[in-house]
CSV table of N, CA, C and O in Angstrom, one decimal:
chain,number,residue,atom,x,y,z
A,19,MET,N,121.4,94.5,94.9
A,19,MET,CA,121.5,93.5,95.4
A,19,MET,C,120.4,93.6,96.6
A,19,MET,O,120.5,94.7,97.6
A,20,THR,N,120.1,92.7,97.4
A,20,THR,CA,119.5,92.8,98.4
A,20,THR,C,120.1,92.9,100.1
A,20,THR,O,120.7,92.3,100.2
A,21,ASN,N,119.1,93.9,100.7
A,21,ASN,CA,120.5,93.8,102.3
A,21,ASN,C,119.4,93.0,103.0
A,21,ASN,O,118.5,93.3,103.7
A,22,TRP,N,119.7,91.6,103.5
A,22,TRP,CA,118.8,90.6,104.1
A,22,TRP,C,119.1,90.7,105.5
A,22,TRP,O,117.8,90.6,105.9
A,23,GLU,N,119.9,91.4,105.9
A,23,GLU,CA,119.8,91.9,107.0
A,23,GLU,C,118.6,92.9,107.5
A,23,GLU,O,118.4,92.4,108.3
A,24,LEU,N,119.1,94.1,106.9
A,24,LEU,CA,118.0,95.2,106.9
A,24,LEU,C,116.4,94.5,106.6
A,24,LEU,O,115.6,94.9,107.6
A,25,LEU,N,116.4,94.0,105.7
A,25,LEU,CA,115.1,93.2,105.1
A,25,LEU,C,114.8,92.5,106.8
A,25,LEU,O,113.3,92.3,107.1
A,26,TYR,N,115.3,91.5,107.5
A,26,TYR,CA,114.8,90.9,108.4
A,26,TYR,C,114.6,91.8,109.6
A,26,TYR,O,113.6,91.2,110.7
A,27,GLU,N,115.6,92.6,109.6
A,27,GLU,CA,115.0,93.6,111.0
A,27,GLU,C,113.6,94.3,111.0
A,27,GLU,O,113.0,94.5,111.9
A,28,SER,N,113.5,94.7,109.8
A,28,SER,CA,112.3,95.7,109.6
A,28,SER,C,110.7,94.3,109.2
A,28,SER,O,110.2,94.5,110.1
A,29,MET,N,111.6,93.3,109.3
A,29,MET,CA,110.6,92.0,109.3
A,29,MET,C,110.1,91.6,110.8
A,29,MET,O,108.8,91.5,111.6
A,30,LYS,N,110.9,91.4,111.4
A,30,LYS,CA,110.7,91.4,113.2
A,30,LYS,C,110.0,92.3,113.5
A,30,LYS,O,109.2,92.0,114.4
A,31,VAL,N,110.7,93.8,113.1
A,31,VAL,CA,109.9,95.1,113.8
A,31,VAL,C,108.0,95.0,113.7
A,31,VAL,O,107.4,95.5,114.1
A,32,ASN,N,107.8,94.5,112.1
A,32,ASN,CA,106.5,94.6,111.8
A,32,ASN,C,105.7,93.2,112.0
A,32,ASN,O,104.9,92.9,111.6
A,33,GLY,N,106.8,92.4,112.8
A,33,GLY,CA,105.7,90.9,113.1
A,33,GLY,C,105.5,89.7,112.3
A,33,GLY,O,104.8,89.1,112.6
A,34,TYR,N,106.5,89.9,111.1
A,34,TYR,CA,106.8,88.6,110.2
A,34,TYR,C,107.9,88.0,110.3
A,34,TYR,O,108.7,88.2,110.3
A,35,SER,N,107.7,86.6,110.2
A,35,SER,CA,108.6,85.5,109.4
A,35,SER,C,108.7,85.1,108.3
A,35,SER,O,107.9,85.8,107.3
A,36,GLU,N,109.8,84.8,107.5
A,36,GLU,CA,109.6,84.4,106.2
A,36,GLU,C,108.3,83.8,105.6
A,36,GLU,O,107.9,84.1,104.5
A,37,ARG,N,108.0,82.9,106.2
A,37,ARG,CA,106.7,82.0,106.2
A,37,ARG,C,105.6,83.0,106.3
A,37,ARG,O,105.0,83.4,105.0
A,38,THR,N,105.2,84.2,107.5
A,38,THR,CA,104.3,84.8,106.9
A,38,THR,C,104.1,85.7,106.5
A,38,THR,O,103.0,86.1,105.7
A,39,LEU,N,105.4,86.4,105.8
A,39,LEU,CA,105.5,87.3,105.0
A,39,LEU,C,105.3,87.4,103.4
A,39,LEU,O,104.9,87.5,102.7
A,40,SER,N,106.1,85.7,103.6
A,40,SER,CA,105.7,85.4,102.1
A,40,SER,C,104.3,85.1,101.4
A,40,SER,O,103.5,85.1,100.3
A,41,ILE,N,103.0,84.4,102.4
A,41,ILE,CA,102.1,84.2,102.2
A,41,ILE,C,101.2,85.5,102.4
A,41,ILE,O,100.5,85.5,101.4
A,42,ALA,N,101.3,86.7,103.3
A,42,ALA,CA,100.9,87.7,102.9
A,42,ALA,C,101.3,88.1,101.5
A,42,ALA,O,100.3,89.4,101.1
A,43,ALA,N,102.3,88.0,100.6
A,43,ALA,CA,102.9,88.7,99.8
A,43,ALA,C,102.0,88.2,98.7
A,43,ALA,O,102.5,88.5,97.5
A,44,GLY,N,101.2,87.0,98.7
A,44,GLY,CA,100.7,86.2,97.9
A,44,GLY,C,101.5,85.2,97.6
A,44,GLY,O,101.2,84.6,96.5
A,45,ARG,N,102.5,84.7,98.0
A,45,ARG,CA,103.1,83.9,97.5
A,45,ARG,C,103.3,82.7,98.3
A,45,ARG,O,102.3,82.3,99.3
A,46,SER,N,104.0,81.7,98.4
A,46,SER,CA,103.9,80.4,98.6
A,46,SER,C,104.8,80.6,99.8
A,46,SER,O,105.4,81.4,100.2
A,47,HIS,N,104.8,79.2,101.1
A,47,HIS,CA,105.1,79.6,102.5
A,47,HIS,C,106.8,79.8,102.3
A,47,HIS,O,107.5,80.3,103.1
A,48,GLY,N,107.3,79.1,101.2
A,48,GLY,CA,109.0,79.3,101.3
A,48,GLY,C,109.5,80.2,100.0
A,48,GLY,O,110.6,79.8,100.0
A,49,TRP,N,108.7,80.8,99.6
A,49,TRP,CA,108.9,81.7,98.7
A,49,TRP,C,110.4,82.7,99.3
A,49,TRP,O,111.7,82.7,98.7
A,50,LEU,N,109.9,83.3,100.0
A,50,LEU,CA,111.5,83.8,100.9
A,50,LEU,C,112.1,83.5,101.0
A,50,LEU,O,113.8,84.1,100.6
A,51,HIS,N,112.0,82.6,101.0
A,51,HIS,CA,113.4,81.7,101.9
A,51,HIS,C,114.0,81.1,100.5
A,51,HIS,O,115.5,81.1,100.4
A,52,ASN,N,113.7,80.7,99.8
A,52,ASN,CA,113.8,80.3,98.3
A,52,ASN,C,114.8,81.4,97.5
A,52,ASN,O,115.6,81.2,96.7
A,53,ILE,N,114.2,82.6,97.3
A,53,ILE,CA,115.2,83.8,96.7
A,53,ILE,C,116.4,84.2,97.8
A,53,ILE,O,116.7,84.2,97.1
A,54,ARG,N,116.3,83.8,98.8
A,54,ARG,CA,117.6,84.6,99.4
A,54,ARG,C,118.3,82.5,99.2
A,54,ARG,O,119.5,83.2,98.6
A,55,LYS,N,118.3,81.3,99.2
A,55,LYS,CA,119.2,80.2,98.9
A,55,LYS,C,119.5,80.7,97.6
A,55,LYS,O,121.0,80.0,97.4
A,56,ARG,N,118.5,81.2,96.8
A,56,ARG,CA,119.4,81.3,95.0
A,56,ARG,C,120.0,82.4,95.0
A,56,ARG,O,120.0,82.3,94.0
A,57,ASN,N,119.9,83.7,95.8
A,57,ASN,CA,120.2,84.6,95.4
A,57,ASN,C,119.7,85.0,94.2
A,57,ASN,O,120.3,85.9,93.7
A,58,ALA,N,118.6,85.3,94.4
A,58,ALA,CA,117.9,85.6,93.2
A,58,ALA,C,117.1,87.2,93.7
A,58,ALA,O,117.2,87.2,94.4
A,59,GLU,N,117.1,87.6,92.1
A,59,GLU,CA,116.4,89.0,92.6
A,59,GLU,C,114.9,89.3,92.3
A,59,GLU,O,114.2,88.2,91.7
A,60,PHE,N,114.4,90.5,93.6
A,60,PHE,CA,113.0,90.3,93.5
A,60,PHE,C,112.3,91.3,91.7
A,60,PHE,O,113.4,91.8,91.8
A,61,LYS,N,111.2,90.9,91.8
A,61,LYS,CA,110.7,91.5,90.7
A,61,LYS,C,110.1,92.7,91.4
A,61,LYS,O,109.7,92.9,92.3
A,62,ALA,N,110.2,93.8,90.7
A,62,ALA,CA,109.7,94.7,90.6
A,62,ALA,C,107.7,94.9,91.5
A,62,ALA,O,107.8,95.4,92.5
A,63,SER,N,107.1,94.0,91.3
A,63,SER,CA,106.1,93.9,91.7
A,63,SER,C,105.8,93.1,92.9
A,63,SER,O,105.4,93.5,94.1
A,64,ASP,N,107.3,92.4,93.4
A,64,ASP,CA,107.6,91.8,94.7
A,64,ASP,C,107.9,93.3,96.0
A,64,ASP,O,107.7,92.9,96.9
A,65,ILE,N,108.4,93.8,94.7
A,65,ILE,CA,109.5,94.6,96.3
A,65,ILE,C,108.5,95.5,96.4
A,65,ILE,O,108.1,96.2,97.3
A,66,GLN,N,107.5,95.9,95.6
A,66,GLN,CA,106.1,96.7,95.7
A,66,GLN,C,105.2,96.3,96.9
A,66,GLN,O,105.2,97.0,97.6
A,67,LYS,N,104.8,95.1,96.7
A,67,LYS,CA,103.9,94.1,97.9
A,67,LYS,C,104.4,94.4,98.7
A,67,LYS,O,104.1,94.4,100.6
A,68,LEU,N,106.0,94.1,99.1
A,68,LEU,CA,106.7,93.8,100.4
A,68,LEU,C,106.4,95.3,101.0
A,68,LEU,O,106.8,95.3,101.9
A,69,CYS,N,106.9,96.2,99.9
A,69,CYS,CA,107.1,97.6,100.8
A,69,CYS,C,105.8,98.1,101.7
A,69,CYS,O,105.8,98.9,102.5
A,70,GLU,N,105.2,97.7,100.5
A,70,GLU,CA,103.2,97.9,101.4
A,70,GLU,C,102.9,97.4,102.9
A,70,GLU,O,103.0,98.1,103.4
A,71,LEU,N,103.9,95.8,102.6
A,71,LEU,CA,103.5,94.9,103.9
A,71,LEU,C,104.5,95.4,105.1
A,71,LEU,O,103.7,95.7,106.1
A,72,LEU,N,105.0,96.0,105.1
A,72,LEU,CA,106.5,96.5,105.6
A,72,LEU,C,106.8,97.9,106.6
A,72,LEU,O,107.2,98.3,106.9
A,73,ARG,N,105.5,98.7,105.3
A,73,ARG,CA,105.6,100.2,105.3
A,73,ARG,C,106.7,100.7,105.1
A,73,ARG,O,107.0,101.5,106.2
A,74,PHE,N,107.6,100.5,104.1
A,74,PHE,CA,109.0,101.4,104.1
A,74,PHE,C,108.8,102.4,102.8
A,74,PHE,O,107.4,102.6,102.2
A,75,GLU,N,109.6,103.3,103.3
A,75,GLU,CA,109.5,104.5,103.0
A,75,GLU,C,110.9,104.4,101.7
A,75,GLU,O,111.0,103.5,102.2
A,76,ASP,N,110.8,105.7,100.8
A,76,ASP,CA,111.6,105.6,99.8
A,76,ASP,C,112.9,105.5,100.0
A,76,ASP,O,113.8,104.1,99.8
A,77,VAL,N,113.4,105.9,101.3
A,77,VAL,CA,114.8,105.1,101.6
A,77,VAL,C,115.0,104.0,102.2
A,77,VAL,O,116.5,103.6,101.9
A,78,GLN,N,114.3,103.7,103.0
A,78,GLN,CA,114.1,102.3,103.5
A,78,GLN,C,114.2,101.1,102.8
A,78,GLN,O,114.6,100.5,102.1
A,79,ARG,N,113.2,101.5,101.5
A,79,ARG,CA,113.3,100.6,100.0
A,79,ARG,C,114.3,100.5,99.2
A,79,ARG,O,114.8,99.4,98.7
A,80,GLU,N,115.2,101.6,99.3
A,80,GLU,CA,116.5,101.7,98.5
A,80,GLU,C,117.8,101.7,99.0
A,80,GLU,O,118.2,100.3,98.8
A,81,ALA,N,117.5,101.0,100.5
A,81,ALA,CA,118.1,100.5,101.5
A,81,ALA,C,118.8,98.9,101.4
A,81,ALA,O,119.4,98.2,101.4
A,82,VAL,N,117.3,98.3,101.7
A,82,VAL,CA,117.1,97.0,101.2
A,82,VAL,C,117.3,96.5,100.3
A,82,VAL,O,118.2,95.4,99.7
A,83,PHE,N,116.3,96.9,99.1
A,83,PHE,CA,116.2,96.0,98.0
A,83,PHE,C,117.3,96.5,96.6
A,83,PHE,O,117.7,96.2,95.9
A,84,PHE,N,118.2,97.6,97.0
A,84,PHE,CA,119.4,98.2,96.1
A,84,PHE,C,120.2,98.2,96.7
A,84,PHE,O,121.1,99.6,96.1
A,85,ALA,N,120.9,98.0,97.4
A,85,ALA,CA,122.1,98.3,98.5
A,85,ALA,C,123.1,97.7,97.4
A,85,ALA,O,123.3,96.6,96.7
A,86,SER,N,124.2,98.5,97.2
A,86,SER,CA,125.1,98.4,96.2
A,86,SER,C,126.2,97.3,96.8
A,86,SER,O,126.9,96.6,96.2
A,87,CYS,N,126.6,97.5,98.1
A,87,CYS,CA,127.6,96.7,98.3
A,87,CYS,C,127.0,96.0,100.0
A,87,CYS,O,126.9,96.3,101.3
A,88,VAL,N,126.6,94.8,99.6
A,88,VAL,CA,126.3,93.5,100.5
A,88,VAL,C,127.2,92.6,100.7
A,88,VAL,O,127.1,91.6,99.6
A,89,GLU,N,127.5,92.4,101.8
A,89,GLU,CA,128.3,91.3,102.1
A,89,GLU,C,127.7,90.1,102.5
A,89,GLU,O,126.5,89.9,103.0
């Protein structure tokens, strides 16, 4: 499950909004918003691209994209 709170904190630190990060990842401007609203899972290739853009280390990637208990 995705820890959206940590993801949004990282986006803010790196100067991204939902729209700008979606476009930087090569997706439509509403892609990230749609993933969240539909409670959908990210594809592995999307996780890799987001980690590159947000400069995540392995620990951050695990905390954001593979969180076990997120409310």
